[in-house]
Tab-separated table of C-alpha atoms in Angstrom:
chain	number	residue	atom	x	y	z
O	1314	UNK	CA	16.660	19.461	4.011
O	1315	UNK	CA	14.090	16.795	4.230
O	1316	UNK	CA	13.463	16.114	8.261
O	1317	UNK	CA	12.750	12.494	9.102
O	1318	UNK	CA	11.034	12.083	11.820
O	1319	UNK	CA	13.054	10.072	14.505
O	1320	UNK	CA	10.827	8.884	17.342
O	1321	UNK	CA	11.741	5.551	18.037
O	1322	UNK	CA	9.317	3.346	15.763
O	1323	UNK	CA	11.571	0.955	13.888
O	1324	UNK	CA	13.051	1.069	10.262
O	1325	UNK	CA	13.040	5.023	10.151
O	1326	UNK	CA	17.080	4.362	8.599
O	1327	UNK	CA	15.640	3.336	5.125
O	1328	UNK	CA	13.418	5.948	4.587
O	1329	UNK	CA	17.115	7.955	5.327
O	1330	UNK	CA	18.444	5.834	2.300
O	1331	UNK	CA	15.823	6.058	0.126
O	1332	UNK	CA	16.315	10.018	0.137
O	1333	UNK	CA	19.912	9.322	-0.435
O	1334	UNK	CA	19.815	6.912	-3.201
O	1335	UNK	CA	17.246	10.214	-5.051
O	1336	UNK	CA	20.248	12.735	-4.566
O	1337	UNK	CA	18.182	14.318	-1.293
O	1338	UNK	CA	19.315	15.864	1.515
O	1339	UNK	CA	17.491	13.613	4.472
O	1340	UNK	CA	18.199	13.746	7.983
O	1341	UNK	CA	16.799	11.866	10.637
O	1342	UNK	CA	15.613	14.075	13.414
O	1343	UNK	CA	13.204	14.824	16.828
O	1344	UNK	CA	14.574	18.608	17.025
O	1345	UNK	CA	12.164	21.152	17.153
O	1346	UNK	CA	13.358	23.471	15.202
O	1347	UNK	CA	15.589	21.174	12.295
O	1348	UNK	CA	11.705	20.299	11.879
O	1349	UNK	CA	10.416	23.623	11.623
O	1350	UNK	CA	13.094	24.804	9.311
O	1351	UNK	CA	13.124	21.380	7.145
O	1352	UNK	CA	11.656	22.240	3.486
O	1353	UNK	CA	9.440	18.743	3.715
O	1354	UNK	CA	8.723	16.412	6.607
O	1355	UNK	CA	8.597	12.683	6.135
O	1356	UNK	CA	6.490	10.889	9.012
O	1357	UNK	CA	7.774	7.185	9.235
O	1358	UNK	CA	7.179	4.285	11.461
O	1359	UNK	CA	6.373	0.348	11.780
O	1360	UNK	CA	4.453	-0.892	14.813
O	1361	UNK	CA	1.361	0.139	17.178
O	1362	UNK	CA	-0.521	3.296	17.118
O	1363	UNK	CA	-0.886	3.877	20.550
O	1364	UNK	CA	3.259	3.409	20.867
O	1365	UNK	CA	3.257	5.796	18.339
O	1366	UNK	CA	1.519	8.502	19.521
O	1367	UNK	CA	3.190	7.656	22.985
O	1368	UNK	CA	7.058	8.107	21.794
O	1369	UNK	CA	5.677	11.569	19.153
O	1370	UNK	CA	4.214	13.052	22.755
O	1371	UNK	CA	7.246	11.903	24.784
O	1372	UNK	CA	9.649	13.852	22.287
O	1373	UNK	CA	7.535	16.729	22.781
O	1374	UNK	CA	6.790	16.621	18.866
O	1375	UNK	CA	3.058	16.388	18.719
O	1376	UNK	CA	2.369	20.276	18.498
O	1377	UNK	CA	6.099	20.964	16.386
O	1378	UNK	CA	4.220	18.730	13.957
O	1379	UNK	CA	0.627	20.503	14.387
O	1380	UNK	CA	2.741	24.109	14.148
O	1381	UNK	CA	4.555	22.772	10.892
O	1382	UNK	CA	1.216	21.414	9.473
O	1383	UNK	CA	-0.209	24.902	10.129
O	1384	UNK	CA	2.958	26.693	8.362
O	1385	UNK	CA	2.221	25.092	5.055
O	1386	UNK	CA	5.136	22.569	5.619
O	1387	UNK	CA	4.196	20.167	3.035
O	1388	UNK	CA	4.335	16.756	5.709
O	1389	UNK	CA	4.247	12.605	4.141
O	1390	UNK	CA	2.994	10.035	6.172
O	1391	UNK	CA	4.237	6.340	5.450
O	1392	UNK	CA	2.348	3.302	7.050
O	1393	UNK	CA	2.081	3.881	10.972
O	1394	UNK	CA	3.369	7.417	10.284
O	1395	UNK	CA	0.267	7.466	7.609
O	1396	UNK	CA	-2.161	6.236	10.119
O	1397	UNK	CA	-1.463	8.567	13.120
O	1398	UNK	CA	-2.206	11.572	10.495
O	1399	UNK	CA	-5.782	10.709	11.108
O	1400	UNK	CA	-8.044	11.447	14.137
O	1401	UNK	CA	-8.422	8.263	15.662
O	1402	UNK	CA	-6.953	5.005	16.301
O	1403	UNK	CA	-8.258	1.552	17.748
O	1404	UNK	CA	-5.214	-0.761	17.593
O	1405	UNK	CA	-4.966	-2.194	21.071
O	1406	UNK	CA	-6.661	0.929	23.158
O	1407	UNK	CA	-8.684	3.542	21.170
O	1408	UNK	CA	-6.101	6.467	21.174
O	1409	UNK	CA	-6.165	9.921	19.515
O	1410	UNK	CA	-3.772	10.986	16.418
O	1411	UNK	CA	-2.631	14.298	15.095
O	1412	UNK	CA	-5.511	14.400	13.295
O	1413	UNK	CA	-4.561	16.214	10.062
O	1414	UNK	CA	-6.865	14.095	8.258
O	1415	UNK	CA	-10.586	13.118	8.446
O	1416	UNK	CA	-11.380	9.643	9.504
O	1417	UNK	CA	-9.910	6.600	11.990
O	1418	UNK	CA	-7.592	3.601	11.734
O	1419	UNK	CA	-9.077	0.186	12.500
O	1420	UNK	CA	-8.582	-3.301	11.741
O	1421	UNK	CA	-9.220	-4.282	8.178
O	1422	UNK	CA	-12.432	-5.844	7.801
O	1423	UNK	CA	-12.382	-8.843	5.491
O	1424	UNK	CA	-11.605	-12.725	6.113
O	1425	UNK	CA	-8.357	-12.991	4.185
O	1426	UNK	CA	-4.945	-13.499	5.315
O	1427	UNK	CA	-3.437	-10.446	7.588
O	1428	UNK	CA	-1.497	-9.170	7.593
O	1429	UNK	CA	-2.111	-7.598	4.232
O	1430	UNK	CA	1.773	-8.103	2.648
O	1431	UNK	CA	3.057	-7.536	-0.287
O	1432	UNK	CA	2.666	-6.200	-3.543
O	1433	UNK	CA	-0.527	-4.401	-4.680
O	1434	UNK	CA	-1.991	-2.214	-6.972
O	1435	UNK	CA	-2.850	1.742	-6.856
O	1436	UNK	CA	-4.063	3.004	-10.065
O	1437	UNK	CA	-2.306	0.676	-11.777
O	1438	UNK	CA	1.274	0.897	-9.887
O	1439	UNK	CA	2.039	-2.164	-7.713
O	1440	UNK	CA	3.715	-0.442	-4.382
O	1441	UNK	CA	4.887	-2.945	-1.493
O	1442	UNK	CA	2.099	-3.303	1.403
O	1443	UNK	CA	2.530	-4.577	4.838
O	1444	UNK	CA	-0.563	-4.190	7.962
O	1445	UNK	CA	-3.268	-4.905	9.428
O	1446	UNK	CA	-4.969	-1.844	10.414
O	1447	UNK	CA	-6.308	0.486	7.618
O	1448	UNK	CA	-7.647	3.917	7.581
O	1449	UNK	CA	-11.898	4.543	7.459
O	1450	UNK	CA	-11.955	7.996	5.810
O	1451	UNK	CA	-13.915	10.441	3.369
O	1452	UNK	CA	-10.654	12.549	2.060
O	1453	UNK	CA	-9.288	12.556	-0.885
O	1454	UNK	CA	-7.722	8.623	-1.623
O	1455	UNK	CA	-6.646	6.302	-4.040
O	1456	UNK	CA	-6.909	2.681	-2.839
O	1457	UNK	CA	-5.902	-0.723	-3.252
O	1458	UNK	CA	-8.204	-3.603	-3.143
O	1459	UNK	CA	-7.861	-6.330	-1.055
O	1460	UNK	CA	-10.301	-8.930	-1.537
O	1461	UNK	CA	-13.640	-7.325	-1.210
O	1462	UNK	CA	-12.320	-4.200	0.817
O	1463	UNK	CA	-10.879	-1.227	-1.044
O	1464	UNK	CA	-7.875	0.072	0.932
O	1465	UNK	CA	-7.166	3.641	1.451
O	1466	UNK	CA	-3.713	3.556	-0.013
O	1467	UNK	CA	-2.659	7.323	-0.946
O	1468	UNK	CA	-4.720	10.100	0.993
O	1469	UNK	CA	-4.296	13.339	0.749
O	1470	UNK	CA	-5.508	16.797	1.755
O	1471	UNK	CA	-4.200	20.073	1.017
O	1472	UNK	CA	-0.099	20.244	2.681
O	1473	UNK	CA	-0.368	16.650	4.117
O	1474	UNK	CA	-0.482	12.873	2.111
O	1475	UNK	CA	-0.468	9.855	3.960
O	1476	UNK	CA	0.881	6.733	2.111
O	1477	UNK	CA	-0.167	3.105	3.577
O	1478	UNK	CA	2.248	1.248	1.513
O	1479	UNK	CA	6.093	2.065	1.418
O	1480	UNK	CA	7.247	3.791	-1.413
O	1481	UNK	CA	10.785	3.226	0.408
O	1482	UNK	CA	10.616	-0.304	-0.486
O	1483	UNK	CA	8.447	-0.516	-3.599
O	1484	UNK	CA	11.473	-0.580	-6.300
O	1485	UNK	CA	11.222	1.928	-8.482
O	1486	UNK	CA	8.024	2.963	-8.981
O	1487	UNK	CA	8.078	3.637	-5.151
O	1488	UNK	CA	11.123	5.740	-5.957
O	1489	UNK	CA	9.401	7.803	-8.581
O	1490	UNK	CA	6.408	8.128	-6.287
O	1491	UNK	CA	8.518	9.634	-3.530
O	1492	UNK	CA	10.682	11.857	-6.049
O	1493	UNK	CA	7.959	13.377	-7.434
O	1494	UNK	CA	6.969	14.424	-3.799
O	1495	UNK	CA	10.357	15.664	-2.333
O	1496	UNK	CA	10.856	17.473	-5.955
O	1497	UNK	CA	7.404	18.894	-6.562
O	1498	UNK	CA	7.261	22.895	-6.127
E	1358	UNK	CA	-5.215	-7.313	-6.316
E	1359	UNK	CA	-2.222	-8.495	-4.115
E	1360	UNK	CA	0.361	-10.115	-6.511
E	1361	UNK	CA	2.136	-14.005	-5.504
E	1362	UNK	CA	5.405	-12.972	-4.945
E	1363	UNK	CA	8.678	-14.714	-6.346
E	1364	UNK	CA	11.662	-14.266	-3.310
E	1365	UNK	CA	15.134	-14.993	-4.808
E	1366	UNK	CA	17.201	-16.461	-1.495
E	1367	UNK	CA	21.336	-16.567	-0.934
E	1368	UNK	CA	23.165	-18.823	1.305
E	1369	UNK	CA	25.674	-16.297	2.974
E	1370	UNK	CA	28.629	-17.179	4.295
E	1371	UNK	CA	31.815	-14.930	5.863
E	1372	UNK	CA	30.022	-12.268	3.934
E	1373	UNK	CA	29.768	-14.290	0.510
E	1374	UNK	CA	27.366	-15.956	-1.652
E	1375	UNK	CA	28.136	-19.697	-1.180
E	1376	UNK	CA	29.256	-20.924	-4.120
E	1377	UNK	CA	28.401	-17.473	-6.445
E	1378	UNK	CA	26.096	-16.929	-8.716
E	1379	UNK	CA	26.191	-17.193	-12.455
E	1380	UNK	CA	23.680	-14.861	-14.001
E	1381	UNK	CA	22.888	-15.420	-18.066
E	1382	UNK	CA	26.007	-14.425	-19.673
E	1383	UNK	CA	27.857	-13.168	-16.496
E	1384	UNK	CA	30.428	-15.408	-14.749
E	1385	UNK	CA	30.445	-16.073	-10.725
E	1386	UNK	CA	29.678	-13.273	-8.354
E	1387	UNK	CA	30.054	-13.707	-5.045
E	1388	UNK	CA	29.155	-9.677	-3.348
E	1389	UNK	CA	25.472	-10.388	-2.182
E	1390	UNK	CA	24.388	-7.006	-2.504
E	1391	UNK	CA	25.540	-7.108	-6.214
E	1392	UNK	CA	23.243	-10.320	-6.343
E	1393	UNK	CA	20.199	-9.279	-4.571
E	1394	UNK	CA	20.610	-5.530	-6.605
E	1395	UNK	CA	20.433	-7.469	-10.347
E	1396	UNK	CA	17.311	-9.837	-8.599
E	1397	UNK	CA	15.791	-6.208	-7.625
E	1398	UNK	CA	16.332	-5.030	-11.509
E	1399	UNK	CA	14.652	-8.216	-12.389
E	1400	UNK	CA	11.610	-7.269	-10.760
E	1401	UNK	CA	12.411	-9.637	-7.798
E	1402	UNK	CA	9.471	-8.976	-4.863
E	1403	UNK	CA	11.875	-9.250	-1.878
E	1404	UNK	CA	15.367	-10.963	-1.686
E	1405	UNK	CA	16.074	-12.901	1.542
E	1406	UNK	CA	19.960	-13.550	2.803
E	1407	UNK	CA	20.524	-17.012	4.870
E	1408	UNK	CA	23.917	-16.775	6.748
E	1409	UNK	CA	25.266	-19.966	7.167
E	1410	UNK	CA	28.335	-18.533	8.928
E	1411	UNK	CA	29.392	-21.343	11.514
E	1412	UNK	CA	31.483	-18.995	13.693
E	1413	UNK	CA	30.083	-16.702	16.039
E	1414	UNK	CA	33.435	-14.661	15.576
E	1415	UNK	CA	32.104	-13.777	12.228
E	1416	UNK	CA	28.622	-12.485	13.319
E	1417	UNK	CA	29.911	-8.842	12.673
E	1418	UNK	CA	30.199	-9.649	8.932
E	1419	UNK	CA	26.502	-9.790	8.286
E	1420	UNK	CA	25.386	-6.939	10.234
E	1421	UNK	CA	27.969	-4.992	7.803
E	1422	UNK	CA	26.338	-6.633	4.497
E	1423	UNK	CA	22.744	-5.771	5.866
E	1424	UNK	CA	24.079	-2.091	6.260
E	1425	UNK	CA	25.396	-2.177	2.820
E	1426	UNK	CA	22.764	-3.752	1.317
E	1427	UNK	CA	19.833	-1.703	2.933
E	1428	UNK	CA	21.786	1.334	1.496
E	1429	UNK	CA	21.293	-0.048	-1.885
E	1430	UNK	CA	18.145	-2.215	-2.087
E	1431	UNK	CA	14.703	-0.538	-2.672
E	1432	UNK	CA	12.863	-3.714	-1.939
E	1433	UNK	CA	11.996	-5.767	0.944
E	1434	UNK	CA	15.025	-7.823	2.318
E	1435	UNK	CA	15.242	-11.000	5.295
E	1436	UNK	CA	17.250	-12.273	7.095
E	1437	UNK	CA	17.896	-15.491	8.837
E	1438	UNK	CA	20.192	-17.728	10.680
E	1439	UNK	CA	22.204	-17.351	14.031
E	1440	UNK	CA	19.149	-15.136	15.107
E	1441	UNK	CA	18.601	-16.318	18.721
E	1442	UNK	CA	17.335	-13.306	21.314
E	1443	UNK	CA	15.174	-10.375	21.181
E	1444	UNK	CA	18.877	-8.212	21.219
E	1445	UNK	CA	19.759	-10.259	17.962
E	1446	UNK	CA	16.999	-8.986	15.887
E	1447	UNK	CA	16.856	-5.337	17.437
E	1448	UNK	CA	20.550	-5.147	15.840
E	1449	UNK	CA	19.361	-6.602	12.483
E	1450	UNK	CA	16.482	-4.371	12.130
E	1451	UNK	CA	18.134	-1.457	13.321
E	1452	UNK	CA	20.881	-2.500	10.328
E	1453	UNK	CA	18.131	-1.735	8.221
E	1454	UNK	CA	16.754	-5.424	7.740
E	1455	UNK	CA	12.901	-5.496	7.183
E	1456	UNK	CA	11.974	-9.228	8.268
E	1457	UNK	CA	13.779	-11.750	10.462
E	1458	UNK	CA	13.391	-15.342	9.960
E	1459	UNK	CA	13.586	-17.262	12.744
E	1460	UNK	CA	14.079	-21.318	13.274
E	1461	UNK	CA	16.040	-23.687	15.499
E	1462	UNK	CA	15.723	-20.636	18.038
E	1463	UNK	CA	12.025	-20.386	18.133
E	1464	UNK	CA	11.375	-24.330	18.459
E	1465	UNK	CA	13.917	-23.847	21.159
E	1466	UNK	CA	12.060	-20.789	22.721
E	1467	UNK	CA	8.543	-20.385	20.992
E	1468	UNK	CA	8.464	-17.254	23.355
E	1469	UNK	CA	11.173	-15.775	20.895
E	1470	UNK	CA	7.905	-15.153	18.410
E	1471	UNK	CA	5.615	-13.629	20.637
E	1472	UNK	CA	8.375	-11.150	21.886
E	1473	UNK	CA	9.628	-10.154	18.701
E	1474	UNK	CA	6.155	-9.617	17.439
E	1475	UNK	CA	5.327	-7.341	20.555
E	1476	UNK	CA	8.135	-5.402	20.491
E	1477	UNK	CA	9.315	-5.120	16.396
E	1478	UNK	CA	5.613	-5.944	14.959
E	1479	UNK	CA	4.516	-9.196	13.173
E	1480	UNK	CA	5.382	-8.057	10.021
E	1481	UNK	CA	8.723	-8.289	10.941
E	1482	UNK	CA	8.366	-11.878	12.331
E	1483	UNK	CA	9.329	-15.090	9.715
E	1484	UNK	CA	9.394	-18.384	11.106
E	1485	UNK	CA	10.997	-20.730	8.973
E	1486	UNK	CA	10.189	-24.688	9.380
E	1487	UNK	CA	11.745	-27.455	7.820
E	1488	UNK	CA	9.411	-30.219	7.773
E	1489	UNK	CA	9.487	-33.962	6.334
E	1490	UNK	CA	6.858	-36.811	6.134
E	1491	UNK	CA	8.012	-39.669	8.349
E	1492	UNK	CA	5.203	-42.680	8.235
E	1493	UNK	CA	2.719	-40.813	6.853
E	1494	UNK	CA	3.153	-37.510	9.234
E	1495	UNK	CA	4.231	-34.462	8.868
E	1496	UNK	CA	7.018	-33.858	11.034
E	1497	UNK	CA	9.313	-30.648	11.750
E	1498	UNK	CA	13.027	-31.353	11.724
E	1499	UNK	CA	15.844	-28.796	12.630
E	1500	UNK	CA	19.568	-29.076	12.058
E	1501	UNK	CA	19.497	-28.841	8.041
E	1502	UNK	CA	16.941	-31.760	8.018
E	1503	UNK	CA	19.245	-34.123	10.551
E	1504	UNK	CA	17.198	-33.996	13.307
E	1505	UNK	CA	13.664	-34.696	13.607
E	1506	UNK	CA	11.866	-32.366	16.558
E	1507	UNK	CA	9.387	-35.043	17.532
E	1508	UNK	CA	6.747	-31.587	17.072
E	1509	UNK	CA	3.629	-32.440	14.474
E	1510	UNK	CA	4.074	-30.104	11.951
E	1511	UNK	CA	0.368	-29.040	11.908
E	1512	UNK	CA	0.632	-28.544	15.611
E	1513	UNK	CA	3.451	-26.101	15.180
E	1514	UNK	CA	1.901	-24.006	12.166
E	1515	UNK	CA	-1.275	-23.445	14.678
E	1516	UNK	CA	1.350	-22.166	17.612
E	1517	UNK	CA	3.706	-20.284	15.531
E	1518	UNK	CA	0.541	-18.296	14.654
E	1519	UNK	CA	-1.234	-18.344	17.793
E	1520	UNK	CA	2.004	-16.673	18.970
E	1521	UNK	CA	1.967	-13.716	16.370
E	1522	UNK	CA	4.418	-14.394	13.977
E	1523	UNK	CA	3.890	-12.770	10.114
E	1524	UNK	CA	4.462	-15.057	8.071
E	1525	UNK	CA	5.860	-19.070	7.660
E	1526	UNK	CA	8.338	-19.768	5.168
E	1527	UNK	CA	7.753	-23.282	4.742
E	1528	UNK	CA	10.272	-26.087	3.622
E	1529	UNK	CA	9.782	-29.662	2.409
E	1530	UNK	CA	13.248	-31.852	3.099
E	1531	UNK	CA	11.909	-34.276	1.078
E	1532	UNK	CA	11.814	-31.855	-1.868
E	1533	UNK	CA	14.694	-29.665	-0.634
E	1534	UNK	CA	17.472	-30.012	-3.249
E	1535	UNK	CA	15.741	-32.634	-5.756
E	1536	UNK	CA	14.549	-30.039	-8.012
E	1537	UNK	CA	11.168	-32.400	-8.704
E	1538	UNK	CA	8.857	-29.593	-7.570
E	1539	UNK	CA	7.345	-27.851	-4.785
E	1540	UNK	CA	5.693	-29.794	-2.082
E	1541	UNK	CA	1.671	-29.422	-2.945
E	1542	UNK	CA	0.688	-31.486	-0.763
E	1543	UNK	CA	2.641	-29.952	2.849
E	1544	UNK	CA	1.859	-26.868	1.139
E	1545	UNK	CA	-2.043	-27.251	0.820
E	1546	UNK	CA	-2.183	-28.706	4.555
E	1547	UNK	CA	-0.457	-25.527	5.867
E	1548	UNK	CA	-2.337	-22.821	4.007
E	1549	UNK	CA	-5.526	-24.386	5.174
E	1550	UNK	CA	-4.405	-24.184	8.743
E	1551	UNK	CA	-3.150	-20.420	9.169
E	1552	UNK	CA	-4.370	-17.160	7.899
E	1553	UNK	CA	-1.037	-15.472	7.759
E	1554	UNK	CA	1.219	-15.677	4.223
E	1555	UNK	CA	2.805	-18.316	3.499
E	1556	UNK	CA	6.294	-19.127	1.634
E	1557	UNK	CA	6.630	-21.881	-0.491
E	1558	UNK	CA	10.222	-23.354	-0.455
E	1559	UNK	CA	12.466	-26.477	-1.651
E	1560	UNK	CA	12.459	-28.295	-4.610
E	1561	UNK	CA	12.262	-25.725	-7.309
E	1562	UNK	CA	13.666	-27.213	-10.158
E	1563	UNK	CA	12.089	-24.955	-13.557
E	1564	UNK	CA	9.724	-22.276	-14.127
E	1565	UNK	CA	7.074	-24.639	-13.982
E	1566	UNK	CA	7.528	-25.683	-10.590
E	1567	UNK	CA	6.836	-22.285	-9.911
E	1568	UNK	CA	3.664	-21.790	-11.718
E	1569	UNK	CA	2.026	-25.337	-10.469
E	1570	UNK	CA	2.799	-24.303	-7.247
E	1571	UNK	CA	0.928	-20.988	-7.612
E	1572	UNK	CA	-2.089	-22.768	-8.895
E	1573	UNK	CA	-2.194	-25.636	-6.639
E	1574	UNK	CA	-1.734	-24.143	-3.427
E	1575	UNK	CA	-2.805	-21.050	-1.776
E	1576	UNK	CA	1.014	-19.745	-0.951
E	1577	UNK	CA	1.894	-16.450	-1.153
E	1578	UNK	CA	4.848	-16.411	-1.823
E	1579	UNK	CA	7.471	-18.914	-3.572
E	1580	UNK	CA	11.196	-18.952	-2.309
E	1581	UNK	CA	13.521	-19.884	-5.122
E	1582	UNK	CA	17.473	-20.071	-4.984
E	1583	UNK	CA	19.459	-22.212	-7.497
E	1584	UNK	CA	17.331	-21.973	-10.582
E	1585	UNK	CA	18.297	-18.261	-10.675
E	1586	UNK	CA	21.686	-18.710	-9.324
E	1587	UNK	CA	22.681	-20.765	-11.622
E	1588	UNK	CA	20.882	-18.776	-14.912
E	1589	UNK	CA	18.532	-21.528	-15.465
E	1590	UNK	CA	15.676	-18.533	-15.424
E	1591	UNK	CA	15.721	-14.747	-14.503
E	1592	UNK	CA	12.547	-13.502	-12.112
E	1593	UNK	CA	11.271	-12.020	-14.765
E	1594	UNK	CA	11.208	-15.060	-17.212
E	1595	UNK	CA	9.028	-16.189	-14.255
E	1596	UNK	CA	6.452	-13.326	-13.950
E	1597	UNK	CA	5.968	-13.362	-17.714
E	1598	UNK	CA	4.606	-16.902	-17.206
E	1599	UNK	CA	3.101	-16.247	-14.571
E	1600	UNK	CA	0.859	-14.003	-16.244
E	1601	UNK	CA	0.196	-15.929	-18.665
E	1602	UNK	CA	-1.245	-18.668	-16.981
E	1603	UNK	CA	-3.441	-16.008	-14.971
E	1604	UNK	CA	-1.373	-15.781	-11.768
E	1605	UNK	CA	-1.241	-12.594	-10.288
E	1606	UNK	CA	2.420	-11.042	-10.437
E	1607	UNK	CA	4.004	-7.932	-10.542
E	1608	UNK	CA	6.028	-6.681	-13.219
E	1609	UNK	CA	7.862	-3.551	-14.030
């Protein structure tokens, strides 16, 4: 079982039917131990970071994640659920995330449109984008590029990847992306 | 690079494509979902649904099609018309809708944007104008294109902004229908004033519509409805060109 986190941050449902359309067994969740006992954890969420971080510590689900990330449990971050992976945000109020991964979340820095929306490239794959705020960070990533920034798109570190875009709604190359994820040993 | 995106749109009514859709060598279909699912094969960017439903008895119809086709669609899908209050898009988005696009209601209640926008996101946030020169001004009309506002249309591009929404899908009634082209001109005036996307939309009559619009605007985006509906072109007859004259486009 594949536990989606459920904490209140918009269009967690599609992520649900996105692991249904690949034959998975998804199930949209903020209990403790259905986490725990999930074999993979997707983090979702559209929105702010500090509302974020507000509804995960409300549900009580900052240290179930922390435990499950210290288990192994191999844990996906998708857009706001990518960016609260990382220490530090300052959308709105500077705010502290789970901190899985090394870096912060600020606004992108360039004078181009933003929000940053639609389709762009990682290594060659065009994935569906949509934000403002980007992630400042020396792990392991892949980016897009935006203009003259370079956007951390894919980061990852041992159990944990964080994914800016949404493979949920990047046709089927966002579908392979994600399968390749829930199936991989 | 971020790719110019081509948005196949269907005018829903009771639950139906108005009028069906002829694909290339398939006859009318009139299940959206089955529409917006062979525009997502054809390497379609995002597929928006305009409910044109007149009754309010028959709102329940499209929050069951949004359902139905969230379950299926594995690209980026909006919806407009008969959105009105904060409690209207909640129950869209939590249908599994990505964007709303808003119109009549936010000239109504400009507050409607900066609400939405604070409590859904911007990203979730369209505001759709219909616009028309009248004497050598840009003017925003509402009703289909019946009534004019009185608003400048330059002065609501800077407010609908200022007020957070995402993005503007932006239509010329003097192009809407005539299939003589996209209107450059509105077009350029708009881009220059806003620094959020912007959707290109009416008059789309060929391919090449399409690609002049690309090149002689900055939109983001172009919204295109009858030249696919009725098989003139698939999307992806489009993004081939589109690469070939050098326009950034994504293809599968």
């Amino acid at each position: 079982m594949v536990a989606i986190i459920d904490y209140n941050v918009g269009n967690v449902e599609n992520v649900l039917n996105a692991c249904k359309r690949l034959g998975v067994d998804g199930k949209l969740t903020r209990d403790k131990n259905e986490i725990l006992n999930a074999d993979r954890i997707i983090l979702p969420g559209v929105g702010a970071f500090p509302v974020a971080m507000k509804k995960l510590k409300e549900y009580d689900l900052v240290d179930v994640l922390k435990l499950a990330k210290e288990n192994g449990k191999k844990i996906m971050g998708i857009c706001l659920g990518m960016q609260i992976l990382f220490e530090k945000g300052y959308e709105v109020e500077e705010t502290e995330g789970l901190g899985f991964l090394r870096g912060y979340i600020d606004k992108i820095p360039t004078n181009q449109k933003l929000p940053h929306m639609g389709w762009n490239d990682v290594d060659g794959d065009d994935y569906y984008f949509v934000h403002s705020y980007m992630a400042f960070t020396d792990e392991d990533t892949k980016y897009a590029i935006y203009g003259d920034v370079k956007i951390p798109a894919i980061v990852k570190k041992d159990n944990v990847v964080g994914c800016q875009f949404h493979p949920e709604k990047s046709g089927q190359v966002g579908e392979k992306l994600l399968k390749k994820w829930l199936y991989e040993g | 690079m971020l790719k110019k995106r081509i948005i196949p749109c269907l005018d829903i009514k009771d639950g139906k494509v108005v009028k069906g859709v002829n694909f290339v060598n398939l006859i009318d279909v009139g299940d959206p979902v089955l529409v917006a699912k062979e525009y997502e094969n054809q390497c379609a960017d995002e597929v928006v649904f305009l409910d044109i439903t007149a009754s309010s008895d028959n709102r329940e119809t499209i929050y069951d099609l949004v359902k139905r086709a969230a379950k299926e669609l594995s690209i980026p899908l909006t919806i407009g018309g008969g959105i009105r209050t904060i409690e209207d898009f909640r129950k869209i988005l939590n249908c599994g809708a990505d964007k709303v696009s808003i119109n009549t209601s936010a000239i109504k209640n400009p507050n409607l944007i900066k609400e939405a926008a604070e409590e859904f996101g911007s990203q979730c946030v369209v505001v759709a104008i219909d616009a028309k020169l009248i004497d050598g001004k840009y003017k925003v009309f509402v009703k289909g294109g019946r009534e004019d506002t009185g608003i400048f249309l330059e002065d609501w591009v800077k407010q609908v902004s200022d007020l957070g929404a995402g993005e503007i899908l932006l239509t010329s009634m003097d192009g809407d229908g005539t299939c003589k082209g996209y209107d450059i001109p509105m077009l350029n005036v708009v881009c220059d004033l806003v620094n959020i996307p912007v959707i290109a939309s009416g008059g789309c009559g060929s391919i090449k519509d399409i690609i002049n619009c690309f090149k002689e605007t900055k939109s983001d985006a172009a919204l295109v409805a009858s030249l696919f509906h009725f098989g003139k072109a698939t999307v992806s007859e489009v993004k081939e060109e589109m690469i070939k004259n050098n326009i950034p486009a994504r293809i599968v």
